[in-house]
Amino acid sequence: LSFRNIKIILEYDGTHFCGWQIQKKGISIQGLLQETLKRITGEKLHVIASGRTDAGVHAFAQVAHFKTSSHLSLEKLKSALNALLPPTVVVKKIEETSPDFHAQLDATRKLYAYLILNDSTPSAFIHRYSWQIARPLDWDAIHRALELFVGRHDFKSFQSAGTPVKSTVREIYWVGIQRLSETPLSLHSLVLRSPSPSTGEGWGEGGLYALLLEANGFLKQMVRNIVGTVVQVGQGRLKVSDVKKILEIKDRRKAGPTAPAKGLFLVKVEY
Amino acid sequence: LSFRNIKIILEYDGTHFCGWQIQKKGISIQGLLQETLKRITGEKLHVIASGRTDAGVHAFAQVAHFKTSSHLSLEKLKSALNALLPPTVVVKKIEETSPDFHAQLDATRKLYAYLILNDSTPSAFIHRYSWQIARPLDWDAIHRALELFVGRHDFKSFQSAGTPVKSTVREIYWVGIQRLSETPLSLHSLVLRSPSPSTGEGWGEGGLYALLLEANGFLKQMVRNIVGTVVQVGQGRLKVSDVKKILEIKDRRKAGPTAPAKGLFLVKVEY
């Protein structure tokens, strides 16, 4: 019996899922994929992702692999998956990879983005994909706090309980903040590519911001714990220098709260 | 008793609503607003929009008005509405307007956009807001067909049954097609503002297109009937010259099918 090792790139809207991994309660992306692959191939397959994403977290390009003895062409396999999966889970790309490729163990670099809508007026289209904070944040202070995380650190203060790991040391290669001057799913920015017309008022004084973090790996809820902490800096509740102390003290209780899952996106995985 | 006439600009994600207008079944945006205003002001108010939007149709800037004797400040009224409405309906702006302003009767110009994802691979984020057509469309032919609608015409062939009107003559001022080279709710376009990175493959060969139509008014489902017809031109099922004939023949049965509601956005209303 010969097996093919299949690598897939997945996009998903995590809003209504219990996360990547199969749980006792709720619908998981892994579970959905395995059930759908069983319908297509008749095989009980195990699908392994680059890492778990929590309930409510989204992905633009999660990477996963599975081994199958099915002879279906890659094109047909992709079409069948996309036809049978719900519209919120999409196989963007599929390819046959080397027999020893492992989506989790071989990952060398991951990029996450966290979206914050810093505006007193909510957005009907972005609320599923961002954390709305009504009062103006000090984005300069947030940027300075975020930059303290770059480098090789013990991130124990930013690890949520629940998944034991051998080491809490990770290396963050790069962080960034980008302001999206207008609400994205607004035709003014997307389609018309023009400033708001005279009558299309009300896009607010604030804006949509993306916090970007790239590392060799992340601990459980590490991005959301970092975001929750730097937001406290932006609110004046913590000083930039406090963040340095929290990182050094290696105690989760000293850091800020965990930011909501819905603002988080897995953007890229490198091998 | 003195009444204030309040004008509001509304953004809504129409996915789970039965449309603007109160219906026997389903939740309407008008009904939600009136119930919420009753909770806030204690008054049974009538909220009038620039026009009805159908079930599933979205709005970036629907305009509506209502008269109230409440003394609540505009700022508090807006905050209370946004706190009590579901996150898919947002009051973007609120202002007091002249006592005789009428959101429906005074509207002089409306802009609609219709999004088509012309790609064999679906999108987990855009599926709620676009009509996915897998096979490549002839966009040049679609553009030529769409331009035939500009001007003052009897649009009877593009009016769905159900809402009798005095005249089926309307004037389309402007049409346009814009290609959004990348899927919008992808961080590659929104956040990173860069081409897809080497590992972030799979955004497809196709793209997201917006069809834009601006007119002094639209008949029932007129935009969706025009889109359904020009798409048939893009599929080679109709010729560009057929569209001219369909417009002249004034018979709904000759035009193409009604495009799905979920791709349609009310973008702007002018007065």
Tab-separated table of N, CA and C in Angstrom, chain A residues 7 9 11-14 16 58-61 63 78 82 87-93 95 111-115 120-129 174 178-181 183-193 197-204 208 210 212 265 267-271, chain B residues 7 9 11-14 16 58-61 63 78 82 87-93 95 111-115 120-129 174 178-181 183-193 197-204 208 210 212 265 267-271:
chain	number	residue	atom	x	y	z
A	7	LYS	N	-0.094	18.119	1.572
A	7	LYS	CA	0.019	19.376	2.322
A	7	LYS	C	-1.100	20.300	1.847
A	9	ILE	N	-3.088	24.241	2.400
A	9	ILE	CA	-3.111	25.586	2.995
A	9	ILE	C	-4.577	25.917	3.217
A	11	GLU	N	-7.752	28.376	4.845
A	11	GLU	CA	-8.233	29.673	5.334
A	11	GLU	C	-9.492	29.383	6.136
A	12	TYR	N	-9.624	29.931	7.328
A	12	TYR	CA	-10.899	29.753	8.039
A	12	TYR	C	-11.278	30.946	8.892
A	13	ASP	N	-12.597	31.120	8.964
A	13	ASP	CA	-13.212	32.110	9.836
A	13	ASP	C	-13.557	31.349	11.108
A	14	GLY	N	-12.815	31.604	12.180
A	14	GLY	CA	-12.941	30.795	13.387
A	14	GLY	C	-14.143	31.102	14.265
A	16	HIS	N	-17.297	30.520	14.678
A	16	HIS	CA	-18.205	29.537	15.268
A	16	HIS	C	-17.556	28.181	15.553
A	58	HIS	N	-8.913	33.042	13.793
A	58	HIS	CA	-9.015	32.869	12.345
A	58	HIS	C	-7.666	32.501	11.719
A	59	ALA	N	-7.724	32.025	10.482
A	59	ALA	CA	-6.468	31.734	9.769
A	59	ALA	C	-6.593	32.129	8.312
A	60	PHE	N	-5.549	32.792	7.811
A	60	PHE	CA	-5.462	33.055	6.377
A	60	PHE	C	-4.700	31.951	5.682
A	61	ALA	N	-3.757	31.345	6.388
A	61	ALA	CA	-2.923	30.326	5.740
A	61	ALA	C	-2.377	29.356	6.784
A	63	VAL	N	-1.322	25.747	7.805
A	63	VAL	CA	-0.764	24.653	7.011
A	63	VAL	C	-1.039	23.339	7.738
A	78	LYS	N	-9.217	18.779	-3.812
A	78	LYS	CA	-9.452	20.158	-3.373
A	78	LYS	C	-10.900	20.577	-3.654
A	82	ASN	N	-13.703	21.544	-0.809
A	82	ASN	CA	-14.362	22.847	-0.765
A	82	ASN	C	-15.863	22.760	-1.012
A	87	PRO	N	-18.759	27.008	4.201
A	87	PRO	CA	-18.074	28.103	3.496
A	87	PRO	C	-17.035	28.837	4.341
A	88	THR	N	-17.039	28.621	5.642
A	88	THR	CA	-16.084	29.303	6.519
A	88	THR	C	-14.743	28.561	6.643
A	89	VAL	N	-14.641	27.404	5.990
A	89	VAL	CA	-13.358	26.674	5.957
A	89	VAL	C	-13.040	26.370	4.492
A	90	VAL	N	-11.902	26.857	4.019
A	90	VAL	CA	-11.564	26.739	2.606
A	90	VAL	C	-10.145	26.181	2.436
A	91	VAL	N	-10.016	25.199	1.540
A	91	VAL	CA	-8.690	24.729	1.141
A	91	VAL	C	-8.226	25.642	0.012
A	92	LYS	N	-7.216	26.480	0.303
A	92	LYS	CA	-6.750	27.429	-0.698
A	92	LYS	C	-5.760	26.774	-1.660
A	93	LYS	N	-4.980	25.845	-1.124
A	93	LYS	CA	-3.995	25.178	-1.970
A	93	LYS	C	-3.760	23.762	-1.481
A	95	GLU	N	-1.077	20.244	-2.272
A	95	GLU	CA	0.047	19.701	-3.037
A	95	GLU	C	0.554	18.427	-2.381
A	111	LEU	N	3.709	33.823	11.546
A	111	LEU	CA	3.315	35.233	11.619
A	111	LEU	C	1.852	35.305	12.040
A	112	TYR	N	1.595	36.048	13.103
A	112	TYR	CA	0.226	36.301	13.555
A	112	TYR	C	-0.085	37.784	13.418
A	113	ALA	N	-1.354	38.096	13.211
A	113	ALA	CA	-1.806	39.487	13.219
A	113	ALA	C	-2.969	39.599	14.187
A	114	TYR	N	-3.033	40.719	14.891
A	114	TYR	CA	-4.153	40.965	15.803
A	114	TYR	C	-4.782	42.307	15.433
A	115	LEU	N	-6.079	42.309	15.130
A	115	LEU	CA	-6.746	43.536	14.702
A	115	LEU	C	-7.488	44.211	15.856
A	120	SER	N	-14.871	54.784	18.687
A	120	SER	CA	-16.056	54.756	19.554
A	120	SER	C	-17.268	54.184	18.824
A	121	THR	N	-17.239	54.206	17.490
A	121	THR	CA	-18.331	53.625	16.704
A	121	THR	C	-17.934	52.228	16.237
A	122	PRO	N	-18.797	51.233	16.488
A	122	PRO	CA	-18.459	49.872	16.042
A	122	PRO	C	-18.518	49.745	14.513
A	123	SER	N	-18.196	48.579	14.002
A	123	SER	CA	-18.311	48.282	12.568
A	123	SER	C	-19.118	47.001	12.395
A	124	ALA	N	-20.143	47.066	11.547
A	124	ALA	CA	-20.999	45.898	11.319
A	124	ALA	C	-20.243	44.763	10.624
A	125	PHE	N	-19.186	45.109	9.889
A	125	PHE	CA	-18.485	44.088	9.101
A	125	PHE	C	-17.214	43.577	9.770
A	126	ILE	N	-16.615	44.416	10.608
A	126	ILE	CA	-15.322	44.068	11.186
A	126	ILE	C	-15.451	43.499	12.605
A	127	HIS	N	-16.659	43.573	13.177
A	127	HIS	CA	-16.796	43.151	14.580
A	127	HIS	C	-16.429	41.687	14.790
A	128	ARG	N	-16.608	40.863	13.757
A	128	ARG	CA	-16.248	39.443	13.880
A	128	ARG	C	-14.746	39.230	13.885
A	129	TYR	N	-14.018	40.231	13.424
A	129	TYR	CA	-12.587	40.051	13.171
A	129	TYR	C	-11.699	41.016	13.934
A	174	TRP	N	10.276	39.671	14.724
A	174	TRP	CA	9.827	40.960	14.192
A	174	TRP	C	8.443	41.286	14.757
A	178	GLN	N	0.418	48.344	12.022
A	178	GLN	CA	0.020	49.059	10.821
A	178	GLN	C	-1.357	49.643	11.015
A	179	ARG	N	-1.490	50.900	10.674
A	179	ARG	CA	-2.804	51.514	10.758
A	179	ARG	C	-3.487	51.433	9.406
A	180	LEU	N	-4.685	50.902	9.418
A	180	LEU	CA	-5.495	50.882	8.215
A	180	LEU	C	-6.402	52.085	8.344
A	181	SER	N	-6.160	53.087	7.525
A	181	SER	CA	-6.800	54.383	7.767
A	181	SER	C	-8.324	54.308	7.714
A	183	THR	N	-11.959	51.695	7.669
A	183	THR	CA	-12.486	50.370	7.928
A	183	THR	C	-12.359	49.545	6.658
A	184	PRO	N	-11.760	48.378	6.718
A	184	PRO	CA	-11.495	47.632	5.500
A	184	PRO	C	-12.749	47.224	4.736
A	185	LEU	N	-13.677	46.538	5.378
A	185	LEU	CA	-14.794	46.071	4.569
A	185	LEU	C	-15.737	47.222	4.265
A	186	SER	N	-15.171	48.391	4.039
A	186	SER	CA	-15.935	49.537	3.571
A	186	SER	C	-15.583	49.706	2.108
A	187	LEU	N	-16.580	49.911	1.294
A	187	LEU	CA	-16.281	50.071	-0.119
A	187	LEU	C	-15.456	51.314	-0.374
A	188	HIS	N	-15.448	52.225	0.578
A	188	HIS	CA	-14.666	53.436	0.368
A	188	HIS	C	-13.186	53.105	0.270
A	189	SER	N	-12.749	52.124	1.038
A	189	SER	CA	-11.339	51.774	0.949
A	189	SER	C	-11.119	50.642	-0.037
A	190	LEU	N	-12.053	49.681	-0.040
A	190	LEU	CA	-11.827	48.487	-0.841
A	190	LEU	C	-12.112	48.681	-2.306
A	191	VAL	N	-13.222	49.307	-2.572
A	191	VAL	CA	-13.694	49.345	-3.946
A	191	VAL	C	-13.447	50.715	-4.550
A	192	LEU	N	-13.907	51.729	-3.882
A	192	LEU	CA	-13.805	53.061	-4.467
A	192	LEU	C	-12.393	53.612	-4.329
A	193	ARG	N	-11.655	53.087	-3.382
A	193	ARG	CA	-10.284	53.534	-3.144
A	193	ARG	C	-10.190	55.062	-3.126
A	197	PRO	N	-16.920	59.854	0.734
A	197	PRO	CA	-17.586	60.934	0.011
A	197	PRO	C	-18.319	61.849	0.992
A	198	SER	N	-18.740	62.982	0.503
A	198	SER	CA	-19.316	63.998	1.382
A	198	SER	C	-20.494	63.463	2.207
A	199	THR	N	-21.296	62.592	1.609
A	199	THR	CA	-22.450	62.108	2.360
A	199	THR	C	-22.140	60.816	3.120
A	200	GLY	N	-21.029	60.194	2.824
A	200	GLY	CA	-20.727	58.908	3.465
A	200	GLY	C	-19.964	59.109	4.757
A	201	GLU	N	-20.507	59.954	5.599
A	201	GLU	CA	-19.817	60.316	6.830
A	201	GLU	C	-19.821	59.140	7.793
A	202	GLY	N	-19.206	59.380	8.940
A	202	GLY	CA	-19.388	58.458	10.043
A	202	GLY	C	-18.414	57.313	10.100
A	203	TRP	N	-17.276	57.385	9.441
A	203	TRP	CA	-16.325	56.292	9.558
A	203	TRP	C	-15.474	56.461	10.805
A	204	GLY	N	-15.759	57.506	11.546
A	204	GLY	CA	-15.117	57.628	12.859
A	204	GLY	C	-13.755	58.280	12.793
A	208	LEU	N	-8.565	51.238	12.264
A	208	LEU	CA	-8.297	49.828	12.466
A	208	LEU	C	-6.783	49.628	12.461
A	210	ALA	N	-3.452	46.883	12.997
A	210	ALA	CA	-3.003	45.490	13.028
A	210	ALA	C	-1.689	45.417	13.778
A	212	LEU	N	1.390	43.009	14.457
A	212	LEU	CA	1.961	41.850	13.781
A	212	LEU	C	3.124	41.304	14.592
A	265	PHE	N	-5.443	36.405	13.929
A	265	PHE	CA	-5.325	35.692	12.651
A	265	PHE	C	-3.947	35.044	12.536
A	267	VAL	N	-1.419	34.181	10.022
A	267	VAL	CA	-1.251	34.741	8.669
A	267	VAL	C	-0.334	33.892	7.793
A	268	LYS	N	0.708	33.337	8.390
A	268	LYS	CA	1.719	32.663	7.565
A	268	LYS	C	2.496	31.659	8.410
A	269	VAL	N	2.839	30.521	7.803
A	269	VAL	CA	3.715	29.544	8.461
A	269	VAL	C	4.844	29.241	7.485
A	270	GLU	N	6.067	29.308	7.982
A	270	GLU	CA	7.201	28.983	7.105
A	270	GLU	C	7.880	27.691	7.552
A	271	TYR	N	8.523	27.040	6.559
A	271	TYR	CA	9.205	25.762	6.819
A	271	TYR	C	10.642	25.826	6.338
B	7	LYS	N	-31.828	62.228	11.758
B	7	LYS	CA	-31.310	61.502	10.574
B	7	LYS	C	-30.164	60.595	11.035
B	9	ILE	N	-27.211	57.529	9.824
B	9	ILE	CA	-26.516	56.767	8.765
B	9	ILE	C	-26.233	55.397	9.361
B	11	GLU	N	-24.958	51.264	9.033
B	11	GLU	CA	-24.181	50.219	8.361
B	11	GLU	C	-24.772	48.896	8.823
B	12	TYR	N	-25.046	47.987	7.912
B	12	TYR	CA	-25.488	46.662	8.374
B	12	TYR	C	-25.028	45.526	7.473
B	13	ASP	N	-24.811	44.412	8.148
B	13	ASP	CA	-24.491	43.151	7.490
B	13	ASP	C	-25.831	42.426	7.376
B	14	GLY	N	-26.375	42.359	6.159
B	14	GLY	CA	-27.742	41.862	5.974
B	14	GLY	C	-27.896	40.355	6.043
B	16	HIS	N	-28.262	37.834	8.056
B	16	HIS	CA	-29.294	37.112	8.797
B	16	HIS	C	-30.602	37.886	8.966
B	58	HIS	N	-26.650	44.088	2.060
B	58	HIS	CA	-25.884	44.840	3.052
B	58	HIS	C	-25.940	46.343	2.785
B	59	ALA	N	-25.561	47.123	3.784
B	59	ALA	CA	-25.479	48.577	3.594
B	59	ALA	C	-24.263	49.136	4.296
B	60	PHE	N	-23.561	50.018	3.585
B	60	PHE	CA	-22.482	50.779	4.219
B	60	PHE	C	-23.004	52.099	4.753
B	61	ALA	N	-24.005	52.642	4.100
B	61	ALA	CA	-24.494	53.958	4.504
B	61	ALA	C	-25.949	54.131	4.084
B	63	VAL	N	-29.534	55.539	4.785
B	63	VAL	CA	-29.970	56.745	5.486
B	63	VAL	C	-31.411	56.543	5.940
B	78	LYS	N	-27.036	57.775	20.104
B	78	LYS	CA	-26.187	56.925	19.253
B	78	LYS	C	-25.520	55.812	20.080
B	82	ASN	N	-26.205	51.787	19.616
B	82	ASN	CA	-25.128	50.843	19.294
B	82	ASN	C	-24.887	49.828	20.410
B	87	PRO	N	-24.446	43.423	16.896
B	87	PRO	CA	-23.235	43.999	16.298
B	87	PRO	C	-23.281	44.128	14.781
B	88	THR	N	-24.252	43.484	14.142
B	88	THR	CA	-24.355	43.555	12.680
B	88	THR	C	-25.145	44.775	12.191
B	89	VAL	N	-25.669	45.575	13.116
B	89	VAL	CA	-26.357	46.820	12.741
B	89	VAL	C	-25.734	47.949	13.553
B	90	VAL	N	-25.177	48.935	12.860
B	90	VAL	CA	-24.444	50.005	13.542
B	90	VAL	C	-24.933	51.377	13.076
B	91	VAL	N	-25.175	52.271	14.043
B	91	VAL	CA	-25.444	53.668	13.713
B	91	VAL	C	-24.086	54.354	13.592
B	92	LYS	N	-23.716	54.712	12.363
B	92	LYS	CA	-22.401	55.319	12.141
B	92	LYS	C	-22.439	56.802	12.448
B	93	LYS	N	-23.579	57.453	12.145
B	93	LYS	CA	-23.687	58.884	12.396
B	93	LYS	C	-25.123	59.238	12.728
B	95	GLU	N	-27.675	62.853	13.427
B	95	GLU	CA	-27.764	64.320	13.462
B	95	GLU	C	-29.214	64.754	13.460
B	111	LEU	N	-26.032	54.930	-4.809
B	111	LEU	CA	-24.929	54.137	-5.358
B	111	LEU	C	-24.968	52.741	-4.739
B	112	TYR	N	-25.014	51.746	-5.616
B	112	TYR	CA	-24.940	50.355	-5.172
B	112	TYR	C	-23.655	49.716	-5.704
B	113	ALA	N	-23.159	48.739	-4.957
B	113	ALA	CA	-22.029	47.939	-5.429
B	113	ALA	C	-22.412	46.470	-5.335
B	114	TYR	N	-21.952	45.693	-6.300
B	114	TYR	CA	-22.194	44.248	-6.282
B	114	TYR	C	-20.849	43.535	-6.413
B	115	LEU	N	-20.534	42.677	-5.435
B	115	LEU	CA	-19.235	42.005	-5.437
B	115	LEU	C	-19.326	40.590	-6.015
B	120	SER	N	-11.991	30.001	-8.801
B	120	SER	CA	-12.422	28.612	-8.566
B	120	SER	C	-12.308	28.239	-7.090
B	121	THR	N	-11.461	28.965	-6.343
B	121	THR	CA	-11.323	28.700	-4.911
B	121	THR	C	-12.174	29.701	-4.127
B	122	PRO	N	-13.024	29.207	-3.219
B	122	PRO	CA	-13.844	30.143	-2.424
B	122	PRO	C	-12.987	30.938	-1.437
B	123	SER	N	-13.626	31.852	-0.717
B	123	SER	CA	-12.965	32.617	0.330
B	123	SER	C	-13.771	32.477	1.617
B	124	ALA	N	-13.092	32.110	2.702
B	124	ALA	CA	-13.779	31.917	3.986
B	124	ALA	C	-14.315	33.238	4.537
B	125	PHE	N	-13.728	34.363	4.132
B	125	PHE	CA	-14.113	35.650	4.700
B	125	PHE	C	-15.049	36.453	3.805
B	126	ILE	N	-14.964	36.212	2.499
B	126	ILE	CA	-15.734	37.023	1.555
B	126	ILE	C	-17.021	36.327	1.113
B	127	HIS	N	-17.196	35.061	1.490
B	127	HIS	CA	-18.372	34.329	1.001
B	127	HIS	C	-19.681	34.964	1.441
B	128	ARG	N	-19.674	35.637	2.597
B	128	ARG	CA	-20.898	36.304	3.072
B	128	ARG	C	-21.231	37.543	2.260
B	129	TYR	N	-20.252	38.042	1.533
B	129	TYR	CA	-20.397	39.353	0.892
B	129	TYR	C	-20.190	39.340	-0.612
B	174	TRP	N	-24.127	56.517	-13.844
B	174	TRP	CA	-22.742	56.056	-13.942
B	174	TRP	C	-22.671	54.561	-13.597
B	178	GLN	N	-14.612	47.566	-10.876
B	178	GLN	CA	-13.268	47.670	-10.319
B	178	GLN	C	-12.788	46.302	-9.902
B	179	ARG	N	-11.572	46.002	-10.291
B	179	ARG	CA	-11.005	44.739	-9.863
B	179	ARG	C	-10.152	44.953	-8.622
B	180	LEU	N	-10.454	44.198	-7.610
B	180	LEU	CA	-9.645	44.208	-6.404
B	180	LEU	C	-8.683	43.054	-6.576
B	181	SER	N	-7.432	43.372	-6.792
B	181	SER	CA	-6.485	42.353	-7.243
B	181	SER	C	-6.329	41.218	-6.240
B	183	THR	N	-7.979	39.211	-2.559
B	183	THR	CA	-9.123	39.068	-1.685
B	183	THR	C	-9.003	40.106	-0.570
B	184	PRO	N	-10.028	40.906	-0.339
B	184	PRO	CA	-9.876	41.989	0.624
B	184	PRO	C	-9.606	41.527	2.043
B	185	LEU	N	-10.449	40.686	2.604
B	185	LEU	CA	-10.199	40.368	4.000
B	185	LEU	C	-9.014	39.427	4.146
B	186	SER	N	-8.039	39.627	3.298
B	186	SER	CA	-6.775	38.919	3.424
B	186	SER	C	-5.788	39.924	3.963
B	187	LEU	N	-5.006	39.520	4.931
B	187	LEU	CA	-4.039	40.449	5.486
B	187	LEU	C	-3.007	40.846	4.453
B	188	HIS	N	-2.882	40.048	3.400
B	188	HIS	CA	-1.891	40.396	2.390
B	188	HIS	C	-2.230	41.711	1.731
B	189	SER	N	-3.537	41.972	1.552
B	189	SER	CA	-3.897	43.236	0.939
B	189	SER	C	-4.196	44.292	1.997
B	190	LEU	N	-4.850	43.877	3.071
B	190	LEU	CA	-5.315	44.850	4.053
B	190	LEU	C	-4.229	45.324	4.972
B	191	VAL	N	-3.447	44.396	5.449
B	191	VAL	CA	-2.510	44.730	6.498
B	191	VAL	C	-1.104	44.833	5.950
B	192	LEU	N	-0.687	43.797	5.300
B	192	LEU	CA	0.697	43.781	4.847
B	192	LEU	C	0.895	44.648	3.611
B	193	ARG	N	-0.188	44.904	2.893
B	193	ARG	CA	-0.136	45.710	1.666
B	193	ARG	C	1.029	45.281	0.778
B	197	PRO	N	3.159	36.455	0.092
B	197	PRO	CA	4.515	35.977	0.336
B	197	PRO	C	4.695	34.594	-0.273
B	198	SER	N	5.943	34.169	-0.328
B	198	SER	CA	6.261	32.934	-1.042
B	198	SER	C	5.457	31.738	-0.522
B	199	THR	N	5.208	31.700	0.777
B	199	THR	CA	4.477	30.544	1.300
B	199	THR	C	2.976	30.784	1.362
B	200	GLY	N	2.557	32.010	1.178
B	200	GLY	CA	1.121	32.307	1.285
B	200	GLY	C	0.429	32.150	-0.043
B	201	GLU	N	0.631	31.008	-0.648
B	201	GLU	CA	0.098	30.780	-1.979
B	201	GLU	C	-1.412	30.622	-1.916
B	202	GLY	N	-1.968	30.392	-3.075
B	202	GLY	CA	-3.338	29.926	-3.114
B	202	GLY	C	-4.390	31.007	-3.107
B	203	TRP	N	-4.054	32.239	-3.443
B	203	TRP	CA	-5.102	33.260	-3.509
B	203	TRP	C	-5.819	33.198	-4.845
B	204	GLY	N	-5.434	32.257	-5.651
B	204	GLY	CA	-6.188	31.998	-6.873
B	204	GLY	C	-5.785	32.909	-8.019
B	208	LEU	N	-11.527	39.490	-7.062
B	208	LEU	CA	-12.782	40.029	-6.582
B	208	LEU	C	-13.096	41.277	-7.399
B	210	ALA	N	-15.924	44.464	-8.264
B	210	ALA	CA	-17.086	45.229	-7.814
B	210	ALA	C	-17.746	45.880	-9.017
B	212	LEU	N	-20.379	48.656	-9.999
B	212	LEU	CA	-20.937	49.839	-9.342
B	212	LEU	C	-21.984	50.479	-10.239
B	265	PHE	N	-24.469	45.681	-1.964
B	265	PHE	CA	-24.256	46.682	-0.914
B	265	PHE	C	-24.841	48.024	-1.343
B	267	VAL	N	-24.269	51.631	-0.972
B	267	VAL	CA	-23.022	52.314	-0.590
B	267	VAL	C	-23.249	53.763	-0.194
B	268	LYS	N	-24.151	54.445	-0.873
B	268	LYS	CA	-24.280	55.884	-0.659
B	268	LYS	C	-25.664	56.352	-1.087
B	269	VAL	N	-26.231	57.296	-0.341
B	269	VAL	CA	-27.497	57.929	-0.732
B	269	VAL	C	-27.247	59.429	-0.701
B	270	GLU	N	-27.632	60.104	-1.770
B	270	GLU	CA	-27.471	61.568	-1.790
B	270	GLU	C	-28.821	62.260	-1.773
B	271	TYR	N	-28.800	63.501	-1.236
B	271	TYR	CA	-30.034	64.297	-1.106
B	271	TYR	C	-29.849	65.675	-1.719
